[in-house]
Short mmCIF file of C-alpha atoms and ligand atoms in Angstrom, two decimals:
data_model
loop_
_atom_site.label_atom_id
_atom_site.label_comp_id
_atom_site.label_asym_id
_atom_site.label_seq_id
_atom_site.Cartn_x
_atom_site.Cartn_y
_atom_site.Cartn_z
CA UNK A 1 -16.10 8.12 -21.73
CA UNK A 2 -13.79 7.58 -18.56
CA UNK A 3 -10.59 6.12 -19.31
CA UNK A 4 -10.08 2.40 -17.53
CA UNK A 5 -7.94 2.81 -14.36
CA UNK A 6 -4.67 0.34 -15.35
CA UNK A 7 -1.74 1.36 -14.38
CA UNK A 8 -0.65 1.89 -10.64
CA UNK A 9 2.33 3.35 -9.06
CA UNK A 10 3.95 1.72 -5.77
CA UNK A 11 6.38 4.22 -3.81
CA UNK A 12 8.61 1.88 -2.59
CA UNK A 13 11.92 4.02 -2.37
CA UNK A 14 12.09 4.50 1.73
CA UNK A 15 14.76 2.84 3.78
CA UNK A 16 12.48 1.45 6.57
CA UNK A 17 14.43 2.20 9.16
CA UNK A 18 12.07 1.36 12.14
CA UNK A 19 12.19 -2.29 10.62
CA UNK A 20 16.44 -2.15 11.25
CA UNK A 21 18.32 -4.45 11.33
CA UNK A 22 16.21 -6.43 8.76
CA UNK A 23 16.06 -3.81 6.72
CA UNK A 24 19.63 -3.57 6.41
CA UNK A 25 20.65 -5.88 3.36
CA UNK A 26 16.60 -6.81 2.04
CA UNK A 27 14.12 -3.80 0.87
CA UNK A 28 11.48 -3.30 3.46
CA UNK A 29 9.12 -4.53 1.22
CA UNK A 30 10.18 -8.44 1.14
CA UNK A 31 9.36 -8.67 4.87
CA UNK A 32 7.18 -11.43 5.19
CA UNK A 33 3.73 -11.81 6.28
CA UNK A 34 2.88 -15.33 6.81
CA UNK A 35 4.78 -16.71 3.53
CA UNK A 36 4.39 -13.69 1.46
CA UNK A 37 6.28 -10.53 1.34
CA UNK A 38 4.37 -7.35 2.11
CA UNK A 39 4.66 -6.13 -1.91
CA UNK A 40 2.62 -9.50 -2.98
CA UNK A 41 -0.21 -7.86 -0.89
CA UNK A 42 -0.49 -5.05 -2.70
CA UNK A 43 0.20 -6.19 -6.26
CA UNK A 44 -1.87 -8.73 -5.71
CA UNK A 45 -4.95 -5.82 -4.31
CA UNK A 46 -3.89 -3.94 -7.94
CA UNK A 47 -4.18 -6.66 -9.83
CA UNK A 48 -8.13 -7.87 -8.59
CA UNK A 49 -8.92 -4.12 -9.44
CA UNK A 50 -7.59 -4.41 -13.35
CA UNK A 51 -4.38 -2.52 -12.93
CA UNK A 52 -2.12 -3.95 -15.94
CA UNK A 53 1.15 -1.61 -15.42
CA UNK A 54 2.82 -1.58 -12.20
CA UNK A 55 5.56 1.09 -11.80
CA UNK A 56 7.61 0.96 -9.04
CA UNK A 57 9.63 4.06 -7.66
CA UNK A 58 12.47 2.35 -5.96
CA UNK A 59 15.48 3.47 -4.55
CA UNK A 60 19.50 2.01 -3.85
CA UNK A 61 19.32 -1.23 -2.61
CA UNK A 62 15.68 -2.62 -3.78
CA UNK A 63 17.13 -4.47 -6.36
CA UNK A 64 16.04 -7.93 -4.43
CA UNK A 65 12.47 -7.03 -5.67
CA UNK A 66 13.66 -7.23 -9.61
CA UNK A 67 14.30 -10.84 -8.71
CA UNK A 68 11.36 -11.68 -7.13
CA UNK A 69 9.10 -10.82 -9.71
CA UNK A 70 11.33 -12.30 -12.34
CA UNK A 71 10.45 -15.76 -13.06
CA UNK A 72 13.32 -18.26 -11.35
CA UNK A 73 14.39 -21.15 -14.07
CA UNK A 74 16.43 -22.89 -11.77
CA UNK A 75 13.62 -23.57 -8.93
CA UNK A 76 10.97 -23.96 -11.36
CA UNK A 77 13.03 -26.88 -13.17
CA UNK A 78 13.27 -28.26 -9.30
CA UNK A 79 9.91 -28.09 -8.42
CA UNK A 80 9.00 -29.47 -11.78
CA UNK A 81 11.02 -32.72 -11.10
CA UNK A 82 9.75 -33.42 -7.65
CA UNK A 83 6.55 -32.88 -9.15
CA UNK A 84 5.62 -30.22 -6.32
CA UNK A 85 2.56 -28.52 -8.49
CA UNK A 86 1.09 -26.44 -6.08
CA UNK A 87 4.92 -24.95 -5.10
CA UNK A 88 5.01 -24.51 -8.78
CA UNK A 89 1.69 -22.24 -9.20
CA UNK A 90 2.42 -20.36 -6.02
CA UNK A 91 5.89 -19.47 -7.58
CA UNK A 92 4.63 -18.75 -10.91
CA UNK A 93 1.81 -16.38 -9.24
CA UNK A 94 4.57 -14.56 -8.72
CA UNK A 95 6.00 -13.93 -11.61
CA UNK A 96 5.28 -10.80 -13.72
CA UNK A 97 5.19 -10.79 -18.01
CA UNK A 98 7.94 -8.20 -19.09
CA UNK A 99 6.60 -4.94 -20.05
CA UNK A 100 4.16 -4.85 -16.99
CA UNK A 101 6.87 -3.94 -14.34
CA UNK A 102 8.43 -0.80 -14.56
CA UNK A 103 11.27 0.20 -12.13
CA UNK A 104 11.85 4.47 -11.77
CA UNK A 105 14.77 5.18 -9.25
CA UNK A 106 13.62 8.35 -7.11
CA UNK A 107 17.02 9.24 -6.49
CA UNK A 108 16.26 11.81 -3.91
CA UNK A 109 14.11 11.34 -0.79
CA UNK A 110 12.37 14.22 -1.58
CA UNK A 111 8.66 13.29 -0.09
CA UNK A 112 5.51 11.30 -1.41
CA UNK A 113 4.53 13.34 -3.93
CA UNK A 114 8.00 13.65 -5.41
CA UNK A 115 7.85 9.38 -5.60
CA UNK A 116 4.94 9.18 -7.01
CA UNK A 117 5.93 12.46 -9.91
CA UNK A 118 9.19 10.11 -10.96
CA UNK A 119 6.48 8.16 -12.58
CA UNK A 120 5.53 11.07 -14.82
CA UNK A 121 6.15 9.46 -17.48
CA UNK A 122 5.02 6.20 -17.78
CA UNK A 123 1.56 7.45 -15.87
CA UNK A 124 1.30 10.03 -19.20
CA UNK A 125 -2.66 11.57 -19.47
CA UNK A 126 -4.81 8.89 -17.82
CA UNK A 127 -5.86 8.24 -14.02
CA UNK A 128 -3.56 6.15 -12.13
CA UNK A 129 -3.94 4.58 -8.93
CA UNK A 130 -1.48 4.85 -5.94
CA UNK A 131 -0.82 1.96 -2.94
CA UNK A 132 1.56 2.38 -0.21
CA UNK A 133 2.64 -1.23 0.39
CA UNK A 134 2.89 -0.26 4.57
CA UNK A 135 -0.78 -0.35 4.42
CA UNK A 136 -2.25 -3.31 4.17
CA UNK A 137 -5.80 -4.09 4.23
CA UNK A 138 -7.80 -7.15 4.65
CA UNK A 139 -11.42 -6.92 2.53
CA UNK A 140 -13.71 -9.16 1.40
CA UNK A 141 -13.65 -7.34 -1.63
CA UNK A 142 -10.45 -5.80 -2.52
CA UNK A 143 -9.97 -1.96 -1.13
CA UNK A 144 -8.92 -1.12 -4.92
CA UNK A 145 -11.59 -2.83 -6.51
CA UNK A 146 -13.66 -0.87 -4.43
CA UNK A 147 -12.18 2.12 -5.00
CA UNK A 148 -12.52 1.41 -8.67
CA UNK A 149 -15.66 0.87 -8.61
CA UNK A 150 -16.56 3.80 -6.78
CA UNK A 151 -14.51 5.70 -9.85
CA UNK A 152 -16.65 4.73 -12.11
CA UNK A 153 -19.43 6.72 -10.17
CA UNK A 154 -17.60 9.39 -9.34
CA UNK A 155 -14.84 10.18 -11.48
CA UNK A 156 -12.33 12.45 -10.41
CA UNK A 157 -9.64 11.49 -7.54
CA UNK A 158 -10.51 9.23 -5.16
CA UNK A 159 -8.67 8.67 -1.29
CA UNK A 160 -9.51 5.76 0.58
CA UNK A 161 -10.40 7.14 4.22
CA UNK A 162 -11.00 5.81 7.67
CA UNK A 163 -11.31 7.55 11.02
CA UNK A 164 -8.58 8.20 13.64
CA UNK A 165 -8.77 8.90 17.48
CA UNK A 166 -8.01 12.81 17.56
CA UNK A 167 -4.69 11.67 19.06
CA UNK A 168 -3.41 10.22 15.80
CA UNK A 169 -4.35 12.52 13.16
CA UNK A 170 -1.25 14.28 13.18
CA UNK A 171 0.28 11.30 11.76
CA UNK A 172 -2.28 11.11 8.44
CA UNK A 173 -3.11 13.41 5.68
CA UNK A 174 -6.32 14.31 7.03
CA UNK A 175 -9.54 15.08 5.06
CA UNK A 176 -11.61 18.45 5.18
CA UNK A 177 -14.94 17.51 4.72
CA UNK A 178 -17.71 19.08 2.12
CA UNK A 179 -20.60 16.76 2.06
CA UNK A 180 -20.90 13.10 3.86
CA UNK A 181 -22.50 10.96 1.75
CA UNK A 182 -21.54 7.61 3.66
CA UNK A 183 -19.07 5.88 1.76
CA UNK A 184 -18.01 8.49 -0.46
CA UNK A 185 -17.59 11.55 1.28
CA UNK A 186 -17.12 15.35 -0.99
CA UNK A 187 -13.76 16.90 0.33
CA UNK A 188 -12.83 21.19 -0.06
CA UNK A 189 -9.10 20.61 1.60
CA UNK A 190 -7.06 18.79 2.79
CA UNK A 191 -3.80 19.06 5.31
CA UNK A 192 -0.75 16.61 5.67
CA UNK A 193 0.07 15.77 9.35
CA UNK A 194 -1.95 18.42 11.05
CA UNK A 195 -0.52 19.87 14.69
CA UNK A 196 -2.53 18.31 17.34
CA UNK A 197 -6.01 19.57 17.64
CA UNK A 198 -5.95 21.11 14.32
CA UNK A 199 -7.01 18.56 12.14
CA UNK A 200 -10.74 19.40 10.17
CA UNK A 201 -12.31 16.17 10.47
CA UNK A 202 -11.10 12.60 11.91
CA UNK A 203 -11.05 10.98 8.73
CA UNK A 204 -7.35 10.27 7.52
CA UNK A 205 -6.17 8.84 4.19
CA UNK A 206 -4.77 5.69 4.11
CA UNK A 207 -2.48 4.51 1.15
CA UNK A 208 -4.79 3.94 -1.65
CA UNK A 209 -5.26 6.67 -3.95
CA UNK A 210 -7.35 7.03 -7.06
CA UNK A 211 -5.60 10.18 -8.76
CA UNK A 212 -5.89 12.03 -12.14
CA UNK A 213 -2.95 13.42 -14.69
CA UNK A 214 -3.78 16.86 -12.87
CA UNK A 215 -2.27 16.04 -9.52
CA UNK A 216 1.44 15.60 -11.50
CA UNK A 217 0.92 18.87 -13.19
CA UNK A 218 0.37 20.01 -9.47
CA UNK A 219 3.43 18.25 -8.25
CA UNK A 220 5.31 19.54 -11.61
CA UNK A 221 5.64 22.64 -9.52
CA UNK A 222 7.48 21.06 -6.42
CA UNK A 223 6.33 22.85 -3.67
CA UNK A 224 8.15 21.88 -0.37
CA UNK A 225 5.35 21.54 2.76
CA UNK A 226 5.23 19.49 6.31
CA UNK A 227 8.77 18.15 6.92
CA UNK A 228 10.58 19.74 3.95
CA UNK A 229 9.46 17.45 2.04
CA UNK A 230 6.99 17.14 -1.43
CA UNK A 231 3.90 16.38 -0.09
CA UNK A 232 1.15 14.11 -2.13
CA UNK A 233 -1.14 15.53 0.13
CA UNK A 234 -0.82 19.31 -1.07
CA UNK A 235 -1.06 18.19 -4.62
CA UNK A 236 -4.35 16.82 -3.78
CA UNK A 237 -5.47 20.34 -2.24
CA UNK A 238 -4.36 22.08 -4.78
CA UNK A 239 -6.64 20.48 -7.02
CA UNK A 240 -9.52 20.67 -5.10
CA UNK A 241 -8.91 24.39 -4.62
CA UNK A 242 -8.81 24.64 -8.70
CA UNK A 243 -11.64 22.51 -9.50
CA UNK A 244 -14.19 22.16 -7.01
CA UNK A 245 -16.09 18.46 -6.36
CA UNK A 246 -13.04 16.46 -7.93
CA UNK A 247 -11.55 14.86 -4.77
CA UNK A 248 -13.66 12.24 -2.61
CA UNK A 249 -12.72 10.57 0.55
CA UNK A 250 -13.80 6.69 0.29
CA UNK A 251 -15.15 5.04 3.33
CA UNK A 252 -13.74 0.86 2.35
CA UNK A 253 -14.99 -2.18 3.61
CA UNK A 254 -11.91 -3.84 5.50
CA UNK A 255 -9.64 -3.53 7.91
CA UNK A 256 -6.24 -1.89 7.75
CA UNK A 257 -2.53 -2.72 9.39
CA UNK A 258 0.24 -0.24 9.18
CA UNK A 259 2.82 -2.91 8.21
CA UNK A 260 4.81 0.43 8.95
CA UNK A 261 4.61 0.45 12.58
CA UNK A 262 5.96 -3.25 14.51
CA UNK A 263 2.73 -3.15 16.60
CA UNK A 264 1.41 -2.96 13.16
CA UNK A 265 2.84 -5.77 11.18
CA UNK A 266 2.49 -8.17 14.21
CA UNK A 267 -1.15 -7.39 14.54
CA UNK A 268 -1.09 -8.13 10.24
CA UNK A 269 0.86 -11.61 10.82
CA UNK A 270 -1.72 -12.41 13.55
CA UNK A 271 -4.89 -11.56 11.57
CA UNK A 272 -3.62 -12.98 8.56
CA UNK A 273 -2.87 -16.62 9.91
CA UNK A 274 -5.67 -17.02 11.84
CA UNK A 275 -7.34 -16.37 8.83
CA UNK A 276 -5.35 -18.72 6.53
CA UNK A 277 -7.17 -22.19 6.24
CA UNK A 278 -3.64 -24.49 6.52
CA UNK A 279 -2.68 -22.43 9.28
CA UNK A 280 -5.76 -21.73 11.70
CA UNK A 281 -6.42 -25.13 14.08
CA UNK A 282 -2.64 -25.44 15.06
CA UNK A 283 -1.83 -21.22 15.67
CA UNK A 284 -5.24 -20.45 17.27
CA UNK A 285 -4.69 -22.56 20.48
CA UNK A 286 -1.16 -20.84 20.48
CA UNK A 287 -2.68 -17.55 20.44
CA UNK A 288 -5.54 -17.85 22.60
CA UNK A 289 -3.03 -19.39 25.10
CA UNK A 290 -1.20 -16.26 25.29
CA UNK A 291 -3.95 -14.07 25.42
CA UNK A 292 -6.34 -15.70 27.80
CA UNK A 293 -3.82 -18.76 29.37
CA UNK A 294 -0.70 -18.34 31.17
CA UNK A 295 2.07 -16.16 30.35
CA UNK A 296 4.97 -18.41 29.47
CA UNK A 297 7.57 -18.06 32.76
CA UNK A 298 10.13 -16.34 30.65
CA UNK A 299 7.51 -13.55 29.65
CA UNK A 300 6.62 -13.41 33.87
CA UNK A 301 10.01 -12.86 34.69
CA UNK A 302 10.98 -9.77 32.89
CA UNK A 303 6.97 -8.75 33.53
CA UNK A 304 8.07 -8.91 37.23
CA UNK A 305 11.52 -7.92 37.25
C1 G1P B 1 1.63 9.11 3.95
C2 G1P B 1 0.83 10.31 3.45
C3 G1P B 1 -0.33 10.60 4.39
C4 G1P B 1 -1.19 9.36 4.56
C5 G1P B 1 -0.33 8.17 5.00
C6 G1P B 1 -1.14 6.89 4.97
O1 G1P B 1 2.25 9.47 5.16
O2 G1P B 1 1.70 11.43 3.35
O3 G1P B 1 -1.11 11.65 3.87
O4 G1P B 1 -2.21 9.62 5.49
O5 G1P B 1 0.80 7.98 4.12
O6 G1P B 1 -0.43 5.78 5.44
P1 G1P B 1 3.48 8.64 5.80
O7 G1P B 1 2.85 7.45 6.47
O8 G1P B 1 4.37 8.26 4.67
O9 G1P B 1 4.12 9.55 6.78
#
């Protein structure tokens, strides 16, 4: 029988630089979309696909995230009194039982697939999922469930996939494809950051990964590739070299930000309010304003000048 997908690992160790000077004194991954910080996205994604362990590889300085999944006595007890309920069960939402959290420092920026081998241990012989917080996607059906789902199907290691203009493959791990079956495609390779006009297909992986205990044994070996760095990406190759049909490219339902890029996470906050009930009727007029309206004088100025 195929073991139950439950426990997922969130590489959360990078500085986030391009998100300076925010990213200064809070982890990269507390930057707020709408009212929620970018991790809630994705714990929230592992958590409608039946993920029960969450292991974060963090780094110096992400200790801010410790407290925001701990539960927090003190505002509780506040709401509590004012009777503010629903601030109370959006808090607690937050929250995480001990024992399901798991904190591994990577204490070397080594690559990807050196993050996600720190959690060797607590991943142990069963498949494990992986989500890059940066990339967030909005589905009608969760991307992991999907994923999941597909797993069950499939087996093996599953990448969530979606195609690039040729332009932009260079910045993906980019899928060489076997047999396209729709929305699971059969992969024989795979190449991180191809030069441009290189790449074997346009489909690049996004971060949501479906893996299996043989990709650590793979990145047990530490082989440096693309930018000096440990590449999850050549793990994955590896693999499909040794054991033909076990890696699949996933087509999701959904559309995906890179909270990574500014462009990016503005484009998220956008999409994400305009979709948000409470929020909608008094941000739409705003928006459409500035897209189809007038551009407010101070934006006309530095336009013209
Ligand atoms: C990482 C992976 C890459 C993948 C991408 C998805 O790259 O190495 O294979 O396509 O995430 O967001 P990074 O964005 O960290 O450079």
């Amino acid at each position: 029988m195929k073991k139950r997908v439950t426990k997922a690992v969130f590489p959360i160790a990078g500085l986030g630089t391009r998100f300076l000077p925010a990213t200064k004194s809070i982890p990269k991954e507390i930057l707020t979309l709408v009212d929620r910080p970018l991790i809630q996205y994705a714990v929230d994604e592992a958590r409608a696909a039946g993920i029960k362990e969450f292991i974060f590889v963090t780094s110096r300085g992400k200790s801010a995230l410790e407290d925001y999944f701990d539960t927090a006595p003190i505002l509780e007890a506040s709401l509590r009194k004012k009777k503010k309920t629903d601030l109370l069960a959006t808090l607690k939402e937050t929250n995480m039982e001990s024992g399901r959290i798991a904190y591994v420092r990577q204490n070397e920026a080594l690559g990807l697939g050196h993050a996600v081998w720190c959690a060797r241990r607590l991943i142990g012989d069963e498949p494990f999922a992986v989500i890059l917080p940066d990339d967030v996607i909005a589905a009608e059906k969760p991307c992991l469930q999907q994923m999941v789902e597909a797993h069950e199907v499939t087996g093996g290691n599953i990448l969530a996939t979606m195609e690039v203009a040729p332009d932009k493959a260079s910045s993906y791990g980019v899928l060489d494809v076997a047999d396209d079956m729709g929305s699971v495609v059969s992969v024989k390779g795979m190449v991180e950051k191809p030069a441009p006009g290189t790449q074997p297909s346009n489909l690049a992986v996004i971060g949501r990964y479906i893996l299996t205990p043989a990709i650590m044994r793979h990145l047990n070996k530490k082989s440096v590739g693309v930018g000096g760095e440990i590449q999850l990406t050549d793990a994955i190759a590896t693999e499909i070299a040794a054991n033909e049909g076990s890696v699949f490219g996933f087509r999701f339902a959904g559309h995906r930000f890179d909270c990574g890029s500014k462009a990016g996470f503005l484009q998220a906050t956008v999409a994400l309010a305009l979709a948000r009930e409470d929020l909608r009727d008094e941000f739409l007029p705003y928006v459409a304003a500035q897209v189809g309206g007038e551009m407010p004088a101070a934006t006309r100025a530095r336009a013209a000048s």
